[in-house]
Tab-separated table of C-alpha atoms in Angstrom:
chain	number	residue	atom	x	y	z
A	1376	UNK	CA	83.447	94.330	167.450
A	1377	UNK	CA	80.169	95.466	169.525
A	1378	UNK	CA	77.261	95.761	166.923
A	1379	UNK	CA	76.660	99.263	168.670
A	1380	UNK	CA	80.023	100.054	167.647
A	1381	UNK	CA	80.010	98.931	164.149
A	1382	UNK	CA	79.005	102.161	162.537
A	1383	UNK	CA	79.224	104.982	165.066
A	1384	UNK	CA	80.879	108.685	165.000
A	1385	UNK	CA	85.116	108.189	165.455
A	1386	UNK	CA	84.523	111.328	167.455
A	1387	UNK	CA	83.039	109.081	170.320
A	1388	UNK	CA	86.233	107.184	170.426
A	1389	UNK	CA	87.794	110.462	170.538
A	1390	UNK	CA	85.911	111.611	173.547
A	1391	UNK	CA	86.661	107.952	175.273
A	1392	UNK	CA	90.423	107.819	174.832
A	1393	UNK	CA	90.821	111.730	175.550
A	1394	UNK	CA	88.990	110.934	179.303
A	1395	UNK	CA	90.266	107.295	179.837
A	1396	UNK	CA	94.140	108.699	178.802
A	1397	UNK	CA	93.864	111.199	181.502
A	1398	UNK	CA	94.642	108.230	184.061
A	1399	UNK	CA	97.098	105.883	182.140
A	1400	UNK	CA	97.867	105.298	178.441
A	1401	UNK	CA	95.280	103.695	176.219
A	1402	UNK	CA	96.037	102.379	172.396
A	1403	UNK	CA	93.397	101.876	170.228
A	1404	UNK	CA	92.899	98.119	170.660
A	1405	UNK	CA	92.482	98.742	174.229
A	1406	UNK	CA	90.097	101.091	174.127
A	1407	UNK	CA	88.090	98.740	171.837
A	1408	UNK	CA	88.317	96.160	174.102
A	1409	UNK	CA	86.637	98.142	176.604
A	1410	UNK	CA	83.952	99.319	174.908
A	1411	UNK	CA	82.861	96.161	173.931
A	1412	UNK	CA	81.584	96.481	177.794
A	1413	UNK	CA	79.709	99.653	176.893
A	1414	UNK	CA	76.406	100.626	175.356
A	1415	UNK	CA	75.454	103.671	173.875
A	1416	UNK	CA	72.145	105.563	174.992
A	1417	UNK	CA	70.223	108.125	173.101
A	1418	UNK	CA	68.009	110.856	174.986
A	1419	UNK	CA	65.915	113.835	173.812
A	1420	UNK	CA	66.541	117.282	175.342
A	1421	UNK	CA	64.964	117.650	178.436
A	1422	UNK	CA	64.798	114.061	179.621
A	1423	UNK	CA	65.153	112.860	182.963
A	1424	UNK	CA	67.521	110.227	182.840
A	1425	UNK	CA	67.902	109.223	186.723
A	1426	UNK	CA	64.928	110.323	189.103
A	1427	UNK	CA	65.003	111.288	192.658
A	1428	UNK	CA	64.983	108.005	194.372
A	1429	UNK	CA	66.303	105.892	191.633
A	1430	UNK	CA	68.889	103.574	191.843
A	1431	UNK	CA	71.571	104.639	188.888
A	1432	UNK	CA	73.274	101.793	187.649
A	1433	UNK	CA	75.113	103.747	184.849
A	1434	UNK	CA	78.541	105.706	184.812
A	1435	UNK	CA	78.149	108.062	181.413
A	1436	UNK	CA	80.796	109.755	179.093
A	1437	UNK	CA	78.863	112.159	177.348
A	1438	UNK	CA	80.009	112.492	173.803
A	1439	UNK	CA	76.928	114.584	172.579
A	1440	UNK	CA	74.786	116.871	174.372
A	1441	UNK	CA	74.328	118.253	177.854
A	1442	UNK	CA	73.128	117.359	180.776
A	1443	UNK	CA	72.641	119.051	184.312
A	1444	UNK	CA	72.594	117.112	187.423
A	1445	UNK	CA	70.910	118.529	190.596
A	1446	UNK	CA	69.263	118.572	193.991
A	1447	UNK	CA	65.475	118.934	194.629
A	1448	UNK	CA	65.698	121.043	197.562
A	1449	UNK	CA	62.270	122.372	199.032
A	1450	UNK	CA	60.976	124.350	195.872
A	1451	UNK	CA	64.176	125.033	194.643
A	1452	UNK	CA	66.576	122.977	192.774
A	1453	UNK	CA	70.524	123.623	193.582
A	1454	UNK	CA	72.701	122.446	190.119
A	1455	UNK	CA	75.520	120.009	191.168
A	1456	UNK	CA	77.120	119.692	187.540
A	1457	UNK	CA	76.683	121.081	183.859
A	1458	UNK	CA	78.255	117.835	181.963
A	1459	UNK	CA	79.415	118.294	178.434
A	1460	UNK	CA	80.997	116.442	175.298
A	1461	UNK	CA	84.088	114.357	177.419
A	1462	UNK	CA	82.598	114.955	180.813
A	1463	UNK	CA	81.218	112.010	183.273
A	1464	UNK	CA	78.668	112.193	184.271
A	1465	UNK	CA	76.096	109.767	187.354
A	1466	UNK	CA	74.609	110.200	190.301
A	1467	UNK	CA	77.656	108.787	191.889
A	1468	UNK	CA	76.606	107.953	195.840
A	1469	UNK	CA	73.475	106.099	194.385
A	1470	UNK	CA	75.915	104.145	191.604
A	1471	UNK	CA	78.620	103.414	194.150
A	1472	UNK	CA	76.265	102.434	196.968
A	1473	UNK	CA	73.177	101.389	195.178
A	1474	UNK	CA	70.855	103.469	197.096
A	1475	UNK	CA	68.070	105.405	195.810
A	1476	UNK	CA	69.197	108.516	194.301
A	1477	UNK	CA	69.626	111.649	196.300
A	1478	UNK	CA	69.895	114.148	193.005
A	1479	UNK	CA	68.422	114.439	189.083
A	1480	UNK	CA	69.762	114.001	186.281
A	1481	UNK	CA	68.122	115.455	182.855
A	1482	UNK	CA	69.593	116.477	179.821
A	1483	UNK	CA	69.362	119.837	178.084
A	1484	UNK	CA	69.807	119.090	174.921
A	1485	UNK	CA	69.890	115.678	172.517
A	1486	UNK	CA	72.659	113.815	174.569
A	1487	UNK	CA	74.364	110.788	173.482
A	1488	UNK	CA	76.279	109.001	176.031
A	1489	UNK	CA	78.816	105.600	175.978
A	1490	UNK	CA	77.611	104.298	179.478
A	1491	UNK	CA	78.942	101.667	181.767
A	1492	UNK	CA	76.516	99.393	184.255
A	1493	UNK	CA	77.732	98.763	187.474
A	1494	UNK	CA	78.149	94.960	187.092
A	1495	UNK	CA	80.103	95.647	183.334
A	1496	UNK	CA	82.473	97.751	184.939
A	1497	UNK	CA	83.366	95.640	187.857
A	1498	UNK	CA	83.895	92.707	185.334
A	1499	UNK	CA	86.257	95.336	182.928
A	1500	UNK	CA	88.083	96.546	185.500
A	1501	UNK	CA	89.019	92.344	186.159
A	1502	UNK	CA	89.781	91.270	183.086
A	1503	UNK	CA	90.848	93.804	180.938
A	1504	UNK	CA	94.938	93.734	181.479
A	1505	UNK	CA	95.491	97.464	183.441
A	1506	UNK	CA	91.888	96.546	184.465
A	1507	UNK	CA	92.553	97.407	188.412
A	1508	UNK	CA	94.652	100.003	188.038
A	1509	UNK	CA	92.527	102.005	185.438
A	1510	UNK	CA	89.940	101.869	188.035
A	1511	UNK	CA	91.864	103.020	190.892
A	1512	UNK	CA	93.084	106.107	188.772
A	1513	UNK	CA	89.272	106.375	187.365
A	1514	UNK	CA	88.086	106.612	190.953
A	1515	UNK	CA	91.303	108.599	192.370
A	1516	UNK	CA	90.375	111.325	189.797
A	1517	UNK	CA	86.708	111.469	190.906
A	1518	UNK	CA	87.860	111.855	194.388
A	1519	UNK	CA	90.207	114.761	193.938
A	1520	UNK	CA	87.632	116.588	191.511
A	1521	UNK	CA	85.563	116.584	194.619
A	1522	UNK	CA	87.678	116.991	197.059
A	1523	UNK	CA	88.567	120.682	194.447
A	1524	UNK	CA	85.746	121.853	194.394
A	1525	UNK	CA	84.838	121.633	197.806
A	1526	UNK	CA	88.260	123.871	198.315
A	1527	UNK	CA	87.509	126.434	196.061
A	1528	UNK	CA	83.847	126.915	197.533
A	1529	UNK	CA	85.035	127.426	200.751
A	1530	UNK	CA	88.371	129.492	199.846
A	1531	UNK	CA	87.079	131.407	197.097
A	1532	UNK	CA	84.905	134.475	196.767
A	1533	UNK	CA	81.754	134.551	194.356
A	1534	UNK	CA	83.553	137.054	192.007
A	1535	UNK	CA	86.460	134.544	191.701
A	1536	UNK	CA	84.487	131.634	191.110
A	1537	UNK	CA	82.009	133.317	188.712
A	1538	UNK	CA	85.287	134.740	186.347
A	1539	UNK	CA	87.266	131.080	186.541
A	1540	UNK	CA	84.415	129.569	185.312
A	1541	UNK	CA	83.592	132.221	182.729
A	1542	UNK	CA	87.438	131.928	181.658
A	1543	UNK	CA	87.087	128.051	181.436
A	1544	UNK	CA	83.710	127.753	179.875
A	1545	UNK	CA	82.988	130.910	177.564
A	1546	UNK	CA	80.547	128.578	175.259
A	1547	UNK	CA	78.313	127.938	178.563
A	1548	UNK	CA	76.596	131.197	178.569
A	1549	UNK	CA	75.085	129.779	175.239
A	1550	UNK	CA	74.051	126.570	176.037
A	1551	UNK	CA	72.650	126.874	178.857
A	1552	UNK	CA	70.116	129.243	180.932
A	1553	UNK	CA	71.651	131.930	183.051
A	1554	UNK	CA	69.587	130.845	185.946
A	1555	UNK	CA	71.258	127.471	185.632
A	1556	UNK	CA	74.478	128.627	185.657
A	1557	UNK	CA	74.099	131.349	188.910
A	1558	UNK	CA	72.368	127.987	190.638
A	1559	UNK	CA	75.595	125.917	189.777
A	1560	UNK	CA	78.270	128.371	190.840
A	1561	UNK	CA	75.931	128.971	194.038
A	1562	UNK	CA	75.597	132.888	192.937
A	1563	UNK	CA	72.465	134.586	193.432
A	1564	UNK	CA	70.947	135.365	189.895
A	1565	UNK	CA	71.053	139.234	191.043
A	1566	UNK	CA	74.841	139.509	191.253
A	1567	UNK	CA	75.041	137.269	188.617
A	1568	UNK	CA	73.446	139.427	186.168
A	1569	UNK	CA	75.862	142.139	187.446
A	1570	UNK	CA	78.838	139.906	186.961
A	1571	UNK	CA	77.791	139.311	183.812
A	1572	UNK	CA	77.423	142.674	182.967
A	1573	UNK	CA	81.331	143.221	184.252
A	1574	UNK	CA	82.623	140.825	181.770
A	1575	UNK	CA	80.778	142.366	178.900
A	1576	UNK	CA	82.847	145.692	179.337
A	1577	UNK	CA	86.273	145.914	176.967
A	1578	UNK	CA	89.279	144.814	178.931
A	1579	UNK	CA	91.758	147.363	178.770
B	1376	UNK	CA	94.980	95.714	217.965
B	1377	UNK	CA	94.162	95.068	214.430
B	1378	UNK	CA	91.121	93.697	214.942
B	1379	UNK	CA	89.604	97.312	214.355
B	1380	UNK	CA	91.547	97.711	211.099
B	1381	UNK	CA	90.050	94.592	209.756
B	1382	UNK	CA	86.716	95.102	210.669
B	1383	UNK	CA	86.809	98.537	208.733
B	1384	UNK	CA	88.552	96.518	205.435
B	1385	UNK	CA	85.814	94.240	205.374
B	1386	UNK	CA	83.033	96.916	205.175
B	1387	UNK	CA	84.936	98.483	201.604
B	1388	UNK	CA	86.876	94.588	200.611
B	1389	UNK	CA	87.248	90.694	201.432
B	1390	UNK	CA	91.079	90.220	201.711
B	1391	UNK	CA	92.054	86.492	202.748
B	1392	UNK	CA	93.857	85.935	205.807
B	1393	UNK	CA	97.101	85.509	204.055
B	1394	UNK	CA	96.361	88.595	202.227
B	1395	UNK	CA	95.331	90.495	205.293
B	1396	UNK	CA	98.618	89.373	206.982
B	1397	UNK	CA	100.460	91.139	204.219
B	1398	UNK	CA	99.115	94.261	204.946
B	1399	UNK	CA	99.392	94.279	208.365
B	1400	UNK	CA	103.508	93.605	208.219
B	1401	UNK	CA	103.309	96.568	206.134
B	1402	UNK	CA	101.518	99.054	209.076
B	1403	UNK	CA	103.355	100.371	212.226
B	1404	UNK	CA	102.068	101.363	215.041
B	1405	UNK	CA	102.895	105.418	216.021
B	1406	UNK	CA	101.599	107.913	218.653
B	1407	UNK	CA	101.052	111.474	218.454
B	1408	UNK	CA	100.878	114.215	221.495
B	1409	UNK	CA	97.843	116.346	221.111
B	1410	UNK	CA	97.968	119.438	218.855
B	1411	UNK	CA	100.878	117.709	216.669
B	1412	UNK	CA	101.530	119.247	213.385
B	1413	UNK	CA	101.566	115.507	211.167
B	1414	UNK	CA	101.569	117.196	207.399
B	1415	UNK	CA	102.247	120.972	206.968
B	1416	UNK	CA	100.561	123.141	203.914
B	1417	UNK	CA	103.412	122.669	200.891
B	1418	UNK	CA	104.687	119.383	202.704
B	1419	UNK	CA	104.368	116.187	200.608
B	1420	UNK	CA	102.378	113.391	202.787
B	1421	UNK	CA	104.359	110.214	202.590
B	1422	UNK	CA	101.407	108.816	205.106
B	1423	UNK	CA	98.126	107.645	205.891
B	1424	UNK	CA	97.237	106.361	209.102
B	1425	UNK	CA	94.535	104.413	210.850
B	1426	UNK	CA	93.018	105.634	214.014
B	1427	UNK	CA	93.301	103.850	216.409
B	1428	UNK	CA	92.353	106.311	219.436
B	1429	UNK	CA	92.126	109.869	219.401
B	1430	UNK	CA	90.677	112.758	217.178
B	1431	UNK	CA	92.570	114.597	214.270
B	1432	UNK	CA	91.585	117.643	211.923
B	1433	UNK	CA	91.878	118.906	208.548
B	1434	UNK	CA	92.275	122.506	207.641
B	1435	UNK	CA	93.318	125.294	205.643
B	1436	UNK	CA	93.289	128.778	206.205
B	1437	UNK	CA	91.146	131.375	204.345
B	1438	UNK	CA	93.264	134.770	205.281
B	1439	UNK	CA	93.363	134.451	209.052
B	1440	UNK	CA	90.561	132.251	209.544
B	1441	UNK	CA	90.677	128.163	209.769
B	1442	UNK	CA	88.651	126.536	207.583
B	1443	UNK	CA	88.228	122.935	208.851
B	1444	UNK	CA	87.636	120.202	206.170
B	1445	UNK	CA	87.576	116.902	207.901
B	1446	UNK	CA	87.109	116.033	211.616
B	1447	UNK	CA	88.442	112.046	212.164
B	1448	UNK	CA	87.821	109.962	215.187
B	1449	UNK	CA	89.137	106.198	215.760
B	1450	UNK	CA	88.605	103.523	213.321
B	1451	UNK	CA	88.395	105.936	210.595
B	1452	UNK	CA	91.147	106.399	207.817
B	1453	UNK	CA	93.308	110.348	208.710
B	1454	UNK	CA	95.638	112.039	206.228
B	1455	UNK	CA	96.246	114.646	203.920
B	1456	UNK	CA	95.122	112.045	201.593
B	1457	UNK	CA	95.121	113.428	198.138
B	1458	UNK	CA	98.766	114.679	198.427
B	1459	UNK	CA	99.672	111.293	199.481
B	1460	UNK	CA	98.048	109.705	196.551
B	1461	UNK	CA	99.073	112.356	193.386
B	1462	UNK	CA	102.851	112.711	195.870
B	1463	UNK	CA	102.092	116.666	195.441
B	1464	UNK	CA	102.138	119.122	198.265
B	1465	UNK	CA	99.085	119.245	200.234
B	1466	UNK	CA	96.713	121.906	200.155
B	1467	UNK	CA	95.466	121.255	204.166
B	1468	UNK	CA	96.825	120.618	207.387
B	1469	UNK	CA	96.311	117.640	209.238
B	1470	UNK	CA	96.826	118.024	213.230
B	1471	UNK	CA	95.761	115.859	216.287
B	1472	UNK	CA	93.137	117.426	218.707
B	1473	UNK	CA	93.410	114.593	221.412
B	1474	UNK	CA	96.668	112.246	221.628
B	1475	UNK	CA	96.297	109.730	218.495
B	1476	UNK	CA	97.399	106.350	218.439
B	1477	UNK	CA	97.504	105.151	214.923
B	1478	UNK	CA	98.686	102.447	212.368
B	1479	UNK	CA	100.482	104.105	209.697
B	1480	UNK	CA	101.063	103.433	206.043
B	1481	UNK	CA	103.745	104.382	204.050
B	1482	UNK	CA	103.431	105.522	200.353
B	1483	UNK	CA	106.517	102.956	199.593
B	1484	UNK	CA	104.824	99.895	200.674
B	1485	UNK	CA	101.178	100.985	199.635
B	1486	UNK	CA	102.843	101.322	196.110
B	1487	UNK	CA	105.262	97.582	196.485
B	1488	UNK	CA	101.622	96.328	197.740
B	1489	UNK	CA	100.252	98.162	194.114
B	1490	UNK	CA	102.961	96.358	192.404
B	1491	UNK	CA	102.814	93.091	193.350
B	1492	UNK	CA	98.739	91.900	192.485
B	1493	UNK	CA	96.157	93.697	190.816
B	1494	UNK	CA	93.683	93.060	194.115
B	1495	UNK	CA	96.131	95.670	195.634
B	1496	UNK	CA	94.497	98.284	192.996
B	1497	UNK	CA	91.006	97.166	193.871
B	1498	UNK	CA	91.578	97.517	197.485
B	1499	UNK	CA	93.187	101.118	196.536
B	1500	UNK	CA	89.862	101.659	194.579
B	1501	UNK	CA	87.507	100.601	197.391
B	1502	UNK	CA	89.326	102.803	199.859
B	1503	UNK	CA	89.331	105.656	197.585
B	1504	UNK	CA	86.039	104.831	197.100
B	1505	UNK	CA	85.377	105.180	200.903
B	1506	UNK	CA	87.071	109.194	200.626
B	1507	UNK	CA	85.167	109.841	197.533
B	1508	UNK	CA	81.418	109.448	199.401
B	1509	UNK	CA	82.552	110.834	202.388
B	1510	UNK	CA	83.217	114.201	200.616
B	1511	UNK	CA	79.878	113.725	198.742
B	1512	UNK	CA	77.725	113.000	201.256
B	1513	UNK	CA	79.051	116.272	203.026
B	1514	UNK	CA	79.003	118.400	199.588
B	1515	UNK	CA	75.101	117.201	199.461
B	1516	UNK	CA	73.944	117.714	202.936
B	1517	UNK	CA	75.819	120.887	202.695
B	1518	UNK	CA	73.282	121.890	199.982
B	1519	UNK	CA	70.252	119.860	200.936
B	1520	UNK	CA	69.829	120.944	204.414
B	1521	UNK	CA	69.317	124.461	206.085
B	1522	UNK	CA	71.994	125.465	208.894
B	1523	UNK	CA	69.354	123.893	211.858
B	1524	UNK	CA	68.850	120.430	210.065
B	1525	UNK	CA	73.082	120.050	209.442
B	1526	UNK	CA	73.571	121.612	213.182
B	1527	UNK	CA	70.993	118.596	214.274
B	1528	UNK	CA	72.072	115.886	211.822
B	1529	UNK	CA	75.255	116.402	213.070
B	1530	UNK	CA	74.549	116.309	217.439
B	1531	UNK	CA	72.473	113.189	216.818
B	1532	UNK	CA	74.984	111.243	214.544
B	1533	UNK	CA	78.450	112.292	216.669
B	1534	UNK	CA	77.138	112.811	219.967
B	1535	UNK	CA	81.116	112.115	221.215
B	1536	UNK	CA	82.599	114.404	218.796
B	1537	UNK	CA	80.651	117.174	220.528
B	1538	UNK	CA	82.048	116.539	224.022
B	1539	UNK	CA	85.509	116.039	222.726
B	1540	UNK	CA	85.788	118.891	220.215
B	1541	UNK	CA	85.912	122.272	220.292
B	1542	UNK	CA	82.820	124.329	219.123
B	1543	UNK	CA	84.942	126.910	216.949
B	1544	UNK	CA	86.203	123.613	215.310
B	1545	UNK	CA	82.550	121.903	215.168
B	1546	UNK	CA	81.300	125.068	213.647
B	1547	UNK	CA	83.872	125.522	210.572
B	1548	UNK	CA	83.273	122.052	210.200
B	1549	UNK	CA	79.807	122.487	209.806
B	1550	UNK	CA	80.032	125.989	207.877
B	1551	UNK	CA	77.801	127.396	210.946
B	1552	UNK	CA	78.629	130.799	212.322
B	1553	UNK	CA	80.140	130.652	215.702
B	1554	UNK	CA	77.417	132.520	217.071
B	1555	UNK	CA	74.777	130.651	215.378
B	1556	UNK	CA	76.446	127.790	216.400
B	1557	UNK	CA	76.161	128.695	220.395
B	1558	UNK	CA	72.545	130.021	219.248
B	1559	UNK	CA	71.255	126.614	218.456
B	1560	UNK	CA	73.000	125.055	220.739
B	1561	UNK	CA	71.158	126.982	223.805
B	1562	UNK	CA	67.913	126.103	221.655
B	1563	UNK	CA	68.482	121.977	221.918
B	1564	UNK	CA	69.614	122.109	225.412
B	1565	UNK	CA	66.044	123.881	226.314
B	1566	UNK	CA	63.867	121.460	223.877
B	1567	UNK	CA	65.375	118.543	226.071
């Protein structure tokens, strides 16, 4: 086994096989295998972990932490993604492309993520058995994630978006600045506030 | 005729000759009026096609209005493409604007092709690939740039697509309000 392996957190694995079983089956032995082309990277909260205009060369599981990924944009910065435990987590265009880096990404809080270089996942994806096809799926399931939310922004109302997300990810409001979170969902921190202030009141 | 469809391969994949050849037995060659209906909201797409010649659209509709998604011209890939790959129903429309002539695919042989050799998958990937940064390159411009810079982003980098299609489409396309649209439209034409 991977040295960086030898001793760390089952729950890691957990996180792995949990995202990699979404697209086909995975035992135990194969999901060693694989992270034998992985290393594991430690950040401190509030760490910028790809710059504006850096090439990323890393796809990241995050298996501890949070980070937020985002868009300089004039003064303002517009939130692309709040990543969690089991989310993934790049600055995909500039990994896929290799060109310089069109958003940020910094964590939040300590994050610990398994990460992937370009070059080690090309050679995976070739000689690991379901290699090819894992990698298809992999990148199958990016593309409909994106191709989802770019639906619901256009088909559904601020309200709607602001109480899915609330349903989906009740532990958010804790973790992360409100301002954050209004900039993600593309809400204006106004009517967030009196969103907010909706769900507070007792359901009847 | 498949010169095109080769050239666009190589920019994503290198396929061999013999490898190439394979593909192409599996790709036929169809044409579509204008304004055809080719996958209906609900409808499970069982193709993707090549463009050959011609312009299609992607939409859905948000109560009564369109809401148009993708705008493909000739040698780009057209379909409802994620119901086609997943084999659920798809979300969009797809419909020709100008008569299309096209190679199509069928899901059958794109999945015998994914059974028979891994580099099948990788090409999949690639081409995936290909949809994947198309939608994120329009997700981040969307957010990067102000109505004028998309509206002139746009003229400069598909200065056919705005003789060919219609402004109401251009403008849902662009998430610019008709009348903005026209607006800064009558602006460029007097900067010239």
């Amino acid at each position: 086994m991977n040295k960086a392996f030898a001793d760390i957190d089952p729950v890691y694995f957990e996180y792995a096989q949990k995202y990699l079983g979404r697209f086909m089956e995975i035992n135990r032995e194969e999901l060693f295998d694989l992270l034998q082309y992985c290393e594991i990277r430690k950040f401190d909260k509030r760490t910028v972990i790809v710059h504006e205009g850096e090439i990323d060369n890393y796809l990241n599981l995050v298996v501890k932490g949070l980070i937020r990924k985002y868009v300089p944009v004039r003064k303002d910065e517009m939130i692309l993604q709040l990543a969690t435990e089991g989310h993934v987590v790049q600055s995909e265009i500039s990994f896929l492309t290799k060109t310089p880096s069109m958003v940020v990404l910094e964590t939040l809080e300590p994050t610990i993520l398994v990460s992937l270089t370009y070059d080690k996942m090309e050679e995976a994806l070739d000689k690991f058995p379901k290699g090819e096809k894992l990698g298809r799926m992999i990148l199958q399931g990016m593309f409909i994630k994106k191709d989802e939310s770019r639906y619901n922004r256009l088909l559904k109302s601020t309200r709607e978006r602001f109480f899915e997300y609330m349903d989906h990810h009740p532990h958010m409001l804790q973790r992360v600045p409100q301002k954050y979170l209004a900039s993600y969902l593309q809400i204006k921190p106004e009517t967030f506030s009196r969103l907010k202030a909706l769900m507070a009141k007792p359901k009847k | 005729m498949l010169e095109p469809v080769r050239q666009f391969i190589n920019r994503h994949i290198e396929l061999t000759d013999e490898e190439f050849k394979t593909l192409a037995s599996k790709l036929h060659l169809v044409n579509f009026d204008k304004r055809t209906k080719l996958v209906d909201i609900g409808e499970v797409a069982t193709n993707v096609y090549f463009v050959l010649k011609g312009i299609s659209r992607r939409y859905f509709y948000k109560g009564k209005q369109e809401m148009i998604t993708h705008l493909v011209k000739e040698g780009s890939l057209m379909g409802s493409v994620i119901s086609f790959l997943t084999g659920e129903p798809s979300k969009y429309f797809l419909e020709t604007i100008e008569p299309v002539t096209a190679y199509s695919l069928s899901k059958k042989d794109l999945e015998e092709l994914f059974a028979a050799n891994k580099k099948w998958e990788k090409f999949g990937r690639k081409i995936i690939t290909a949809f994947f940064l198309q939608t994120e390159y329009h997700n981040i411009d969307m957010i990067r740039y102000t109505t004028r810079e998309r509206f002139v982003n746009f003229m400069k980098q598909n200065p056919d697509l705005v003789l060919r299609v219609p402004q109401k489409y251009l403008a849902s396309y662009l998430e610019i309000q008709p009348e903005t649209f026209s607006r800064l439209k009558h602006l460029m034409v007097k900067e010239k």
